[in-house]
Amino acid sequence: MLVWSRPGRIVLWVLFALLFGVLFLAPLAVILLSSLADQWNGVLPRGLTTEHYSDVISGAAGDSVKASLITGFLASALALVSGTWAALSLRLQGPSLKRLLGLLFFIPSAVPSVSVGLGLLVAFSHPPLLLNGTVAIVLIAHFVLISAFTFGNVSAGLARLSPDFEQVASSLGAKPTYRLWHVTLPLLAPYLVAAFGLSFALSMGELGATVMVYPPGWVTLPVSIFSLTDRGDIFAGAALTMILVVATLALLLGLERITARATGT
Amino acid sequence: MSEAVAAAAPGVRREPGKFWIVPPAALLTLLFFYPLALIARQAFLDDSGVANAAEVISVLHSRFFLNALINTVTISVAATAGCLIVGLVLALILAFVPFPGSGFIARLIDTFIALPTFLVTLAFTFLYGSAGMLNAGLMEAFSLPLPPVDFLYSTWGVVLAEVTVYTPFILRPLLAAFSLVDRGQIEAASVLGARPFRIVRQVIMPAAIPALIAGGSLCLLLTVNEFGIVLFIGAKGVITLPLLIYSKAIQESAYQVACIIAVINVALSLGLFGLYRLAAGRLGA
């Protein structure tokens, strides 16, 4: 406790409530309210309706929920495999190569997503690898952007893992493959689940690279929200944003529960 | 066969599966580094493979590029400063003047990291837009003819939205650093009559500085690369480098110009990434 006087503490708490309210609570509350607003010309909306949700779900936006979920799932699964693979095989390298490669695997997270999209357009717009205008290029863009995060999460998990278990398994005669499947990966499982959840959430909200490469038939949620609001249909945009937020939070909460059960906390 | 490997093992250092790194590294090279190299190539060479310095120089001297560069730097520096101040205030209260439910609030702010950035801009349109809640309220209360609050579609609207989105990135390392501060030291200083401000300056701040540097450089990197917030604000005067790349490539099909700007933007980002790694390395993260 830093401040002992009660009035002093109350002043600080009010300051906190103000900052938290204006910066974090108000935006979420307002998105929720506007997604339900019938008409909004004054301070508060006049009348509430679920019309925007039904419009959004029955319209083309329903497809974008599907596109986002499929893209997020496939890109995260691929990123999980390649990130885990990279983190595990990086342990077998010498120290200097390990440092260099570790850095290279992190770099995609530091490059602006629009540039990642531009690069894919430039690289894959002509044969032999003509991917421009396909769903695959969207998946690749998401995979590239989230792979660094899965790699980072799994590496952090590996670093925290006690080497004893693996050494014991090894001294008991467990072959490398057996050790990987029955010792290392189960111990890593909580970190893998957390990495998957974070990648999925990042993919659901990805806009910069997607807006560069998406084909007409595969409009993800953020792109769909942007085109709705750009057309001036901000209430429908808010409804779709709420769907995105709820889907992301549900995903994260569900995965957190799985992780908690796995680690027994 | 495994016997043969085992027999050879004592002599040379065993190097099992050194080449397992090749598949993920090859995938990363094909899907990320190769496209990045092509951007650089297209920026500096024209279609026949001849260097075109004239085009590069004309883009670098153009008004739209310089404006975007100035906007990007101004916005990211201002937003990072805002994040540092707000993050420090929130972290100090959460860690040292806790209230019932403060742990839950800290985790709630953490989940904002997972939400898409443009959500905040969309919300700000309803809050501070020309027909938003704040303006409607002020116009009603003071019967004003015009909306009085008009910062949203400017640089400051983008800065405020970015402060909201990126403050959790400061808060997280700060709370981690504060959890290591010796509570006894604070209490001792307090019993000896030190005022809270002095305790913050002399006891808490030294512990906070590494976290502030690491969080701040991460914020700089993320705000330089930010795209969704600027796109959703949609203000004509607020064009940053990522937005310029998007508009040149997609709206004007000027791929070469887009590539030249992308090279600059990537170089800027990688510089900041290096700064962040350095800071995080010092912090021991």
Coordinates of C-alpha atoms in Angstrom, one line a residue:
Chain A
M1 CA 0.0 0.0 0.0
L2 CA 1.5 3.3 -1.1
V3 CA -1.2 5.8 -0.1
W4 CA -2.4 5.5 3.4
S5 CA -5.0 8.2 3.7
R6 CA -8.5 7.2 2.7
P7 CA -9.2 10.4 0.7
G8 CA -6.0 10.1 -1.2
R9 CA -6.8 6.5 -2.1
I10 CA -10.3 7.5 -3.2
V11 CA -8.9 10.2 -5.5
L12 CA -6.6 7.7 -7.1
W13 CA -9.4 5.2 -7.6
V14 CA -11.6 7.8 -9.2
L15 CA -8.7 8.6 -11.5
F16 CA -8.3 5.0 -12.4
A17 CA -12.0 4.5 -13.0
L18 CA -12.0 7.6 -15.2
L19 CA -9.1 6.4 -17.3
F20 CA -10.3 2.8 -17.4
G21 CA -13.9 3.9 -18.2
V22 CA -12.9 6.3 -21.0
L23 CA -10.3 4.2 -22.6
F24 CA -11.5 0.6 -22.2
L25 CA -15.0 0.3 -21.0
A26 CA -16.7 3.1 -23.0
P27 CA -15.6 1.8 -26.4
L28 CA -16.8 -1.7 -25.7
A29 CA -20.1 -0.5 -24.2
V30 CA -20.7 1.9 -27.1
I31 CA -20.1 -0.8 -29.7
L32 CA -22.5 -3.1 -27.9
L33 CA -25.1 -0.3 -27.6
S34 CA -24.8 0.8 -31.2
S35 CA -25.1 -2.7 -32.5
L36 CA -28.5 -2.8 -30.8
A37 CA -29.5 0.8 -31.6
D38 CA -32.6 1.4 -33.6
Q39 CA -31.9 5.1 -34.3
W40 CA -29.2 7.2 -32.8
N41 CA -29.4 10.9 -33.2
G42 CA -29.1 12.2 -29.7
V43 CA -26.9 11.3 -26.7
L44 CA -28.5 7.9 -26.3
P45 CA -30.1 5.7 -29.0
R46 CA -33.8 5.8 -29.5
G47 CA -35.1 2.3 -29.2
L48 CA -33.3 -1.0 -29.3
T49 CA -33.5 -3.7 -31.9
T50 CA -31.8 -6.9 -32.9
E51 CA -32.4 -6.1 -36.5
H52 CA -28.8 -5.3 -37.3
Y53 CA -27.7 -8.8 -36.1
S54 CA -30.3 -10.6 -38.2
D55 CA -29.5 -8.4 -41.2
V56 CA -25.8 -9.1 -40.8
I57 CA -26.2 -12.9 -40.3
S58 CA -28.6 -13.4 -43.1
G59 CA -26.6 -11.2 -45.5
A60 CA -23.2 -11.8 -47.0
A61 CA -21.7 -11.1 -43.7
G62 CA -22.7 -14.6 -42.5
D63 CA -20.2 -15.9 -45.0
S64 CA -17.5 -13.7 -43.6
V65 CA -17.9 -15.3 -40.2
K66 CA -17.3 -18.6 -41.8
A67 CA -14.4 -17.3 -43.9
S68 CA -12.7 -15.9 -40.7
L69 CA -13.3 -19.0 -38.7
I70 CA -11.9 -21.3 -41.4
T71 CA -9.0 -19.0 -42.1
G72 CA -8.2 -18.6 -38.4
F73 CA -8.4 -22.3 -37.7
L74 CA -6.3 -23.5 -40.7
A75 CA -3.7 -20.7 -40.4
S76 CA -3.3 -21.3 -36.6
A77 CA -3.1 -25.1 -37.0
L78 CA -0.4 -24.7 -39.7
A79 CA 1.4 -22.0 -37.6
L80 CA 1.3 -24.3 -34.5
V81 CA 2.9 -27.2 -36.4
S82 CA 5.6 -25.1 -38.0
G83 CA 6.2 -23.0 -34.9
T84 CA 6.5 -26.0 -32.6
W85 CA 8.7 -27.8 -35.2
A86 CA 10.9 -24.7 -35.4
A87 CA 11.2 -24.2 -31.7
L88 CA 12.0 -27.9 -31.1
S89 CA 14.5 -28.3 -33.8
L90 CA 16.1 -25.0 -32.9
R91 CA 17.3 -26.6 -29.6
L92 CA 19.5 -28.9 -31.6
Q93 CA 21.5 -26.1 -33.1
G94 CA 24.7 -24.5 -32.0
P95 CA 24.4 -21.3 -29.9
S96 CA 25.2 -18.7 -32.6
L97 CA 23.0 -20.4 -35.2
K98 CA 20.3 -20.7 -32.6
R99 CA 20.4 -17.0 -31.9
L100 CA 20.3 -16.0 -35.6
L101 CA 17.5 -18.4 -36.6
G102 CA 15.5 -17.5 -33.5
L103 CA 15.7 -13.9 -34.6
L104 CA 14.7 -14.7 -38.2
F105 CA 11.6 -16.6 -37.0
F106 CA 10.6 -13.5 -35.0
I107 CA 10.9 -11.0 -37.8
P108 CA 7.5 -11.5 -39.5
S109 CA 5.9 -10.1 -36.4
A110 CA 7.9 -6.9 -36.8
V111 CA 7.1 -6.2 -40.4
P112 CA 4.0 -4.1 -41.2
S113 CA 1.2 -6.5 -42.3
V114 CA 0.4 -4.4 -45.3
S115 CA 4.0 -5.1 -46.6
V116 CA 3.5 -8.8 -46.0
G117 CA 0.4 -8.6 -48.2
L118 CA 2.2 -6.6 -50.8
G119 CA 5.1 -9.1 -50.9
L120 CA 2.7 -12.0 -51.4
L121 CA 1.0 -10.1 -54.2
V122 CA 4.4 -9.4 -55.9
A123 CA 5.7 -12.9 -55.4
F124 CA 2.7 -15.1 -56.3
S125 CA 0.9 -13.1 -59.0
H126 CA 2.5 -15.1 -61.9
P127 CA 3.3 -18.8 -62.7
P128 CA 4.7 -21.1 -61.5
L129 CA 3.1 -20.1 -58.2
L130 CA -0.1 -18.2 -59.2
L131 CA -1.9 -17.8 -56.0
N132 CA -3.3 -14.2 -56.5
G133 CA -7.1 -14.4 -56.2
T134 CA -7.2 -17.7 -54.3
V135 CA -8.1 -18.5 -50.8
A136 CA -4.6 -19.9 -50.3
I137 CA -3.0 -16.5 -50.4
V138 CA -5.2 -15.3 -47.5
L139 CA -4.2 -18.4 -45.5
I140 CA -0.5 -17.8 -46.3
A141 CA -0.7 -14.2 -45.2
H142 CA -2.3 -15.1 -41.9
F143 CA 0.1 -18.0 -41.4
V144 CA 3.1 -15.7 -42.0
L145 CA 1.9 -13.0 -39.6
I146 CA 1.0 -15.4 -36.7
S147 CA 3.8 -17.9 -37.1
A148 CA 6.2 -15.6 -35.2
F149 CA 3.8 -15.5 -32.2
T150 CA 3.3 -19.3 -32.1
F151 CA 7.1 -19.7 -32.4
G152 CA 7.6 -17.2 -29.6
N153 CA 5.0 -18.8 -27.3
V154 CA 6.3 -22.3 -27.8
S155 CA 9.9 -21.3 -27.4
A156 CA 9.0 -19.5 -24.1
G157 CA 7.3 -22.7 -23.0
L158 CA 10.2 -24.9 -23.9
A159 CA 12.6 -22.6 -22.0
R160 CA 10.5 -22.9 -18.9
L161 CA 10.3 -26.7 -19.2
S162 CA 12.6 -28.5 -16.7
P163 CA 15.1 -30.6 -18.8
D164 CA 15.0 -33.3 -16.0
F165 CA 12.0 -35.2 -17.5
E166 CA 13.6 -35.5 -20.9
Q167 CA 16.9 -36.6 -19.4
V168 CA 15.3 -39.2 -17.2
A169 CA 13.3 -40.5 -20.2
S170 CA 16.5 -40.6 -22.3
S171 CA 18.5 -42.4 -19.6
L172 CA 15.7 -45.0 -19.3
G173 CA 16.3 -45.7 -23.0
A174 CA 13.5 -43.8 -24.6
K175 CA 14.1 -43.1 -28.3
P176 CA 14.0 -39.5 -29.5
T177 CA 10.6 -40.0 -31.2
Y178 CA 9.1 -41.7 -28.2
R179 CA 10.5 -39.0 -26.0
L180 CA 9.0 -36.3 -28.2
W181 CA 5.5 -37.8 -28.3
H182 CA 5.2 -39.0 -24.7
V183 CA 7.3 -36.6 -22.7
T184 CA 8.1 -33.3 -24.4
L185 CA 4.8 -32.6 -26.3
P186 CA 2.5 -33.5 -23.4
L187 CA 4.6 -31.2 -21.1
L188 CA 4.3 -28.5 -23.7
A189 CA 0.6 -28.9 -24.2
P190 CA -0.6 -25.9 -22.2
Y191 CA 1.8 -23.6 -24.1
L192 CA 0.6 -25.1 -27.4
V193 CA -3.0 -24.5 -26.5
A194 CA -2.2 -20.9 -25.4
A195 CA -0.3 -20.3 -28.6
F196 CA -3.1 -21.7 -30.7
G197 CA -5.6 -19.4 -29.0
L198 CA -3.5 -16.3 -29.4
S199 CA -2.9 -17.1 -33.1
F200 CA -6.6 -17.7 -33.7
A201 CA -7.5 -14.4 -32.0
L202 CA -4.9 -12.5 -34.0
S203 CA -6.0 -14.1 -37.3
M204 CA -9.7 -13.2 -36.5
G205 CA -8.7 -9.5 -36.2
E206 CA -6.2 -9.4 -39.0
L207 CA -6.9 -6.6 -41.5
G208 CA -3.8 -5.1 -43.1
A209 CA -2.5 -8.1 -45.1
T210 CA -6.0 -9.5 -45.8
V211 CA -7.2 -6.3 -47.3
M212 CA -4.3 -6.5 -49.8
V213 CA -4.8 -10.1 -51.0
Y214 CA -8.4 -11.3 -50.4
P215 CA -10.3 -12.7 -53.4
P216 CA -14.0 -11.5 -53.8
G217 CA -15.4 -14.8 -52.5
W218 CA -13.4 -14.9 -49.3
V219 CA -14.1 -11.7 -47.3
T220 CA -13.0 -12.1 -43.7
L221 CA -14.8 -10.4 -40.7
P222 CA -12.5 -7.3 -40.4
V223 CA -12.6 -6.6 -44.1
S224 CA -16.4 -7.1 -44.1
I225 CA -16.7 -4.7 -41.1
F226 CA -14.5 -2.1 -42.9
S227 CA -16.6 -2.2 -46.1
L228 CA -19.8 -1.9 -44.1
T229 CA -18.6 1.1 -42.2
D230 CA -17.0 2.6 -45.3
R231 CA -20.4 2.5 -46.9
G232 CA -21.9 4.3 -43.9
D233 CA -23.6 1.3 -42.5
I234 CA -22.0 1.7 -39.1
F235 CA -24.7 0.0 -37.1
A236 CA -24.3 -3.2 -39.1
G237 CA -20.5 -2.7 -38.7
A238 CA -21.0 -2.5 -35.0
A239 CA -23.1 -5.7 -34.9
L240 CA -20.5 -7.6 -36.9
T241 CA -17.8 -6.2 -34.6
M242 CA -19.7 -7.5 -31.6
I243 CA -19.8 -11.0 -33.3
L244 CA -16.1 -10.8 -33.8
V245 CA -15.4 -9.7 -30.2
V246 CA -17.7 -12.4 -28.7
A247 CA -16.2 -15.1 -30.9
T248 CA -12.7 -14.1 -30.0
L249 CA -13.4 -13.9 -26.3
A250 CA -15.3 -17.2 -26.2
L251 CA -12.3 -18.8 -28.0
L252 CA -9.8 -17.4 -25.5
L253 CA -11.9 -18.3 -22.5
G254 CA -12.5 -21.8 -23.7
L255 CA -8.8 -22.4 -24.4
E256 CA -7.8 -20.9 -21.1
R257 CA -10.1 -23.4 -19.4
I258 CA -8.5 -26.2 -21.3
T259 CA -5.0 -24.9 -20.3
A260 CA -6.1 -24.6 -16.6
R261 CA -7.3 -28.2 -16.6
A262 CA -4.1 -29.4 -18.3
T263 CA -1.8 -27.7 -15.8
G264 CA -4.1 -28.4 -12.8
T265 CA -4.3 -24.8 -11.6
Chain B
M1 CA 21.4 -48.8 -38.0
S2 CA 20.8 -47.1 -34.7
E3 CA 23.6 -49.2 -33.3
A4 CA 25.9 -47.8 -35.9
V5 CA 25.0 -44.3 -34.9
A6 CA 25.4 -45.1 -31.2
A7 CA 28.8 -46.7 -31.9
A8 CA 30.0 -43.7 -33.7
A9 CA 28.7 -41.4 -31.0
P10 CA 31.6 -41.4 -28.4
G11 CA 34.1 -40.1 -30.9
V12 CA 32.2 -37.2 -32.5
R13 CA 29.7 -35.0 -30.7
R14 CA 26.3 -36.6 -31.4
E15 CA 24.2 -34.2 -33.6
P16 CA 20.8 -35.8 -33.9
G17 CA 18.5 -34.1 -36.3
K18 CA 20.5 -31.0 -36.9
F19 CA 18.6 -30.8 -40.2
W20 CA 15.2 -30.9 -38.7
I21 CA 15.2 -27.1 -38.8
V22 CA 15.2 -27.1 -42.6
P23 CA 11.5 -27.6 -43.3
P24 CA 10.2 -24.7 -41.1
A25 CA 13.0 -22.5 -42.2
A26 CA 12.4 -23.2 -45.9
L27 CA 8.7 -22.5 -45.4
L28 CA 9.5 -19.1 -43.8
T29 CA 11.9 -18.3 -46.5
L30 CA 9.5 -19.1 -49.4
L31 CA 6.5 -17.4 -47.8
F32 CA 8.1 -14.5 -46.1
F33 CA 11.7 -13.7 -47.0
Y34 CA 11.4 -14.4 -50.7
P35 CA 8.4 -12.0 -51.1
L36 CA 10.2 -9.4 -49.0
A37 CA 13.3 -9.7 -51.3
L38 CA 11.0 -9.3 -54.3
I39 CA 9.6 -6.1 -52.8
A40 CA 13.1 -4.7 -52.5
R41 CA 13.9 -5.9 -56.0
Q42 CA 10.9 -4.2 -57.5
A43 CA 11.6 -1.1 -55.6
F44 CA 15.0 -0.6 -57.0
L45 CA 14.9 -2.3 -60.4
D46 CA 12.4 -1.7 -63.3
D47 CA 10.8 -4.5 -65.3
S48 CA 13.8 -5.0 -67.5
G49 CA 16.1 -5.4 -64.5
V50 CA 17.8 -2.0 -64.8
A51 CA 18.3 0.1 -61.7
N52 CA 15.9 3.0 -61.7
A53 CA 17.3 5.5 -59.2
A54 CA 15.2 8.3 -60.7
E55 CA 11.9 6.7 -59.7
V56 CA 13.2 6.1 -56.1
I57 CA 14.4 9.6 -55.8
S58 CA 11.2 11.1 -57.1
V59 CA 9.1 9.1 -54.6
L60 CA 11.4 10.0 -51.7
H61 CA 11.1 13.7 -52.6
S62 CA 7.3 13.6 -53.2
R63 CA 5.0 15.5 -51.0
F64 CA 2.7 12.4 -50.3
F65 CA 5.6 10.3 -49.1
L66 CA 7.1 13.0 -46.9
N67 CA 3.7 13.8 -45.4
A68 CA 3.1 10.1 -44.7
L69 CA 6.5 9.8 -43.1
I70 CA 6.0 12.8 -40.9
N71 CA 2.5 11.6 -39.9
T72 CA 3.8 8.1 -39.1
V73 CA 6.6 9.4 -36.9
T74 CA 4.5 12.1 -35.2
I75 CA 1.6 9.6 -34.5
S76 CA 3.8 6.8 -33.2
V77 CA 5.9 9.1 -30.9
A78 CA 2.9 10.8 -29.5
A79 CA 0.9 7.6 -29.0
T80 CA 3.9 5.9 -27.3
A81 CA 4.3 8.8 -25.0
G82 CA 0.6 8.6 -24.2
C83 CA 0.8 4.9 -23.6
L84 CA 3.8 5.3 -21.3
I85 CA 2.0 7.9 -19.1
V86 CA -1.4 6.2 -19.0
G87 CA 0.2 2.8 -18.5
L88 CA 2.4 4.0 -15.7
V89 CA -0.5 5.7 -13.9
L90 CA -2.7 2.6 -14.3
A91 CA 0.0 0.2 -13.2
L92 CA 1.0 2.3 -10.2
I93 CA -2.6 2.2 -8.9
L94 CA -3.2 -1.4 -9.8
A95 CA 0.0 -2.5 -8.0
F96 CA 0.4 -0.2 -5.1
V97 CA -3.1 1.2 -4.3
P98 CA -5.1 -2.0 -5.1
F99 CA -8.9 -2.1 -4.7
P100 CA -11.3 -5.0 -4.6
G101 CA -11.3 -6.5 -8.1
S102 CA -8.1 -4.9 -9.3
G103 CA -6.7 -8.2 -10.3
F104 CA -9.7 -8.9 -12.5
I105 CA -9.4 -5.5 -14.1
A106 CA -5.8 -6.0 -14.9
R107 CA -6.6 -9.2 -16.7
L108 CA -9.5 -7.6 -18.5
I109 CA -7.2 -4.9 -19.8
D110 CA -4.9 -7.7 -20.9
T111 CA -7.5 -9.3 -23.1
F112 CA -7.7 -6.0 -25.1
I113 CA -4.4 -7.2 -26.7
A114 CA -6.4 -9.9 -28.5
L115 CA -9.1 -7.6 -29.8
P116 CA -8.8 -6.0 -33.3
T117 CA -7.5 -2.5 -33.2
F118 CA -10.1 -1.0 -35.4
L119 CA -12.8 -1.7 -32.9
V120 CA -11.6 1.3 -30.9
T121 CA -11.9 3.6 -33.9
L122 CA -15.4 2.4 -34.6
A123 CA -16.4 3.0 -31.0
F124 CA -14.8 6.5 -31.1
T125 CA -17.0 7.4 -34.1
F126 CA -20.0 6.8 -31.9
L127 CA -18.4 8.5 -28.9
Y128 CA -16.6 11.6 -30.4
G129 CA -17.8 11.7 -34.0
S130 CA -19.6 14.7 -35.3
A131 CA -23.0 13.0 -34.5
G132 CA -21.5 11.1 -31.6
M133 CA -22.6 11.0 -28.0
L134 CA -20.3 13.7 -26.7
N135 CA -21.1 16.2 -29.4
A136 CA -24.9 15.5 -29.2
G137 CA -24.8 15.9 -25.5
L138 CA -22.8 19.2 -25.6
M139 CA -25.1 20.6 -28.4
E140 CA -28.2 19.7 -26.5
A141 CA -26.9 21.1 -23.2
F142 CA -25.6 24.4 -24.5
S143 CA -27.8 24.6 -27.6
L144 CA -24.9 24.9 -30.0
P145 CA -25.5 25.1 -33.7
L146 CA -22.3 23.0 -34.6
P147 CA -20.6 20.0 -33.0
P148 CA -17.9 21.5 -30.7
V149 CA -15.6 18.5 -30.4
D150 CA -13.8 17.9 -33.6
F151 CA -10.5 16.0 -33.0
L152 CA -11.5 12.6 -34.2
Y153 CA -10.7 12.9 -37.9
S154 CA -7.3 14.4 -37.2
T155 CA -3.9 13.1 -36.1
W156 CA -5.1 13.4 -32.5
G157 CA -8.0 11.0 -33.0
V158 CA -5.6 8.4 -34.3
V159 CA -3.2 9.0 -31.4
L160 CA -6.0 8.6 -28.8
A161 CA -7.2 5.4 -30.4
E162 CA -3.7 4.0 -30.4
V163 CA -3.1 5.0 -26.8
T164 CA -6.2 2.9 -25.9
V165 CA -5.1 -0.1 -28.0
Y166 CA -1.4 -0.2 -27.0
T167 CA -1.4 0.8 -23.3
P168 CA -1.8 -2.9 -22.3
F169 CA 1.6 -3.6 -23.9
I170 CA 3.1 -1.1 -21.4
L171 CA 0.9 -2.2 -18.5
R172 CA 1.9 -5.9 -18.7
P173 CA 5.7 -5.6 -18.3
L174 CA 5.2 -2.8 -15.7
L175 CA 3.0 -5.0 -13.5
A176 CA 5.5 -7.8 -13.8
A177 CA 8.3 -5.4 -12.7
F178 CA 6.2 -4.0 -9.9
S179 CA 5.5 -7.4 -8.5
L180 CA 9.2 -7.8 -7.8
V181 CA 9.5 -4.5 -5.9
D182 CA 10.1 -5.1 -2.2
R183 CA 6.9 -4.1 -0.3
G184 CA 8.9 -3.8 2.9
Q185 CA 11.1 -1.1 1.4
I186 CA 8.0 1.0 0.5
E187 CA 6.5 0.6 3.9
A188 CA 9.8 1.5 5.6
A189 CA 10.1 4.6 3.5
S190 CA 6.5 5.5 4.2
V191 CA 7.0 5.0 8.0
L192 CA 10.0 7.2 7.8
G193 CA 7.8 9.9 6.5
A194 CA 8.5 9.8 2.7
R195 CA 5.6 11.1 0.7
P196 CA 4.1 8.8 -2.0
F197 CA 5.5 11.0 -4.8
R198 CA 9.0 10.6 -3.4
I199 CA 8.6 6.8 -2.9
V200 CA 7.5 6.5 -6.5
R201 CA 10.5 8.5 -7.7
Q202 CA 13.1 6.9 -5.6
V203 CA 12.0 3.4 -4.9
I204 CA 9.5 2.4 -7.6
M205 CA 10.8 4.2 -10.7
P206 CA 14.2 2.5 -10.8
A207 CA 12.4 -0.8 -11.0
A208 CA 10.1 0.5 -13.7
I209 CA 12.6 2.0 -16.1
P210 CA 13.6 -1.2 -17.9
A211 CA 10.0 -2.2 -18.3
L212 CA 9.1 1.3 -19.6
I213 CA 12.0 1.1 -22.2
A214 CA 11.0 -2.4 -23.4
G215 CA 7.3 -1.6 -23.5
G216 CA 7.9 1.8 -25.1
S217 CA 10.0 0.4 -27.9
L218 CA 7.4 -2.3 -28.6
C219 CA 4.8 0.4 -28.7
L220 CA 6.8 2.5 -31.2
L221 CA 7.2 -0.6 -33.4
L222 CA 3.5 -1.5 -33.3
T223 CA 2.3 2.1 -33.8
V224 CA 4.6 2.6 -36.8
N225 CA 3.0 -0.5 -38.3
E226 CA -0.6 0.3 -37.3
F227 CA -3.0 0.1 -40.2
G228 CA -6.6 -0.7 -39.1
I229 CA -7.0 2.4 -36.9
V230 CA -5.9 4.8 -39.6
L231 CA -7.9 3.1 -42.3
F232 CA -11.1 3.2 -40.2
I233 CA -10.6 6.9 -39.3
G234 CA -10.6 7.5 -43.0
A235 CA -9.4 11.1 -42.7
K236 CA -7.9 12.5 -45.9
G237 CA -5.2 14.4 -44.1
V238 CA -4.1 11.4 -41.9
I239 CA -2.1 9.2 -44.2
T240 CA 0.6 7.0 -42.7
L241 CA 3.2 4.8 -44.5
P242 CA 1.1 1.5 -44.3
L243 CA -2.0 3.3 -45.5
L244 CA 0.0 4.9 -48.3
I245 CA 1.3 1.4 -49.4
Y246 CA -2.3 0.1 -49.4
S247 CA -3.7 3.0 -51.4
K248 CA -0.8 3.0 -54.0
A249 CA -0.9 -0.8 -54.5
I250 CA -4.7 -1.5 -54.4
Q251 CA -6.4 1.7 -55.4
E252 CA -3.9 3.1 -57.9
S253 CA -2.1 -0.2 -58.9
A254 CA 1.2 1.6 -58.6
Y255 CA 3.1 -1.4 -57.4
Q256 CA 6.5 0.0 -57.9
V257 CA 5.8 3.1 -55.8
A258 CA 4.2 0.9 -53.2
C259 CA 7.3 -1.3 -53.1
I260 CA 9.6 1.7 -52.6
I261 CA 7.5 3.0 -49.7
A262 CA 7.3 -0.6 -48.3
V263 CA 11.1 -0.8 -48.2
I264 CA 11.3 2.4 -46.2
N265 CA 8.5 1.2 -43.8
V266 CA 10.1 -2.2 -43.3
A267 CA 13.5 -0.7 -42.7
L268 CA 12.0 1.7 -40.1
S269 CA 10.2 -1.3 -38.4
L270 CA 13.2 -3.5 -38.4
G271 CA 15.2 -0.7 -36.8
L272 CA 12.6 -0.4 -34.0
F273 CA 12.5 -4.1 -33.7
G274 CA 16.2 -4.2 -33.1
L275 CA 15.7 -1.5 -30.4
Y276 CA 13.0 -3.5 -28.8
R277 CA 15.1 -6.7 -28.7
L278 CA 18.0 -4.8 -27.2
A279 CA 15.7 -3.3 -24.5
A280 CA 14.0 -6.6 -23.8
G281 CA 17.3 -8.4 -23.7
R282 CA 18.6 -5.9 -21.1
L283 CA 15.4 -6.4 -19.2
G284 CA 16.0 -10.2 -19.3
A285 CA 12.7 -10.9 -21.0

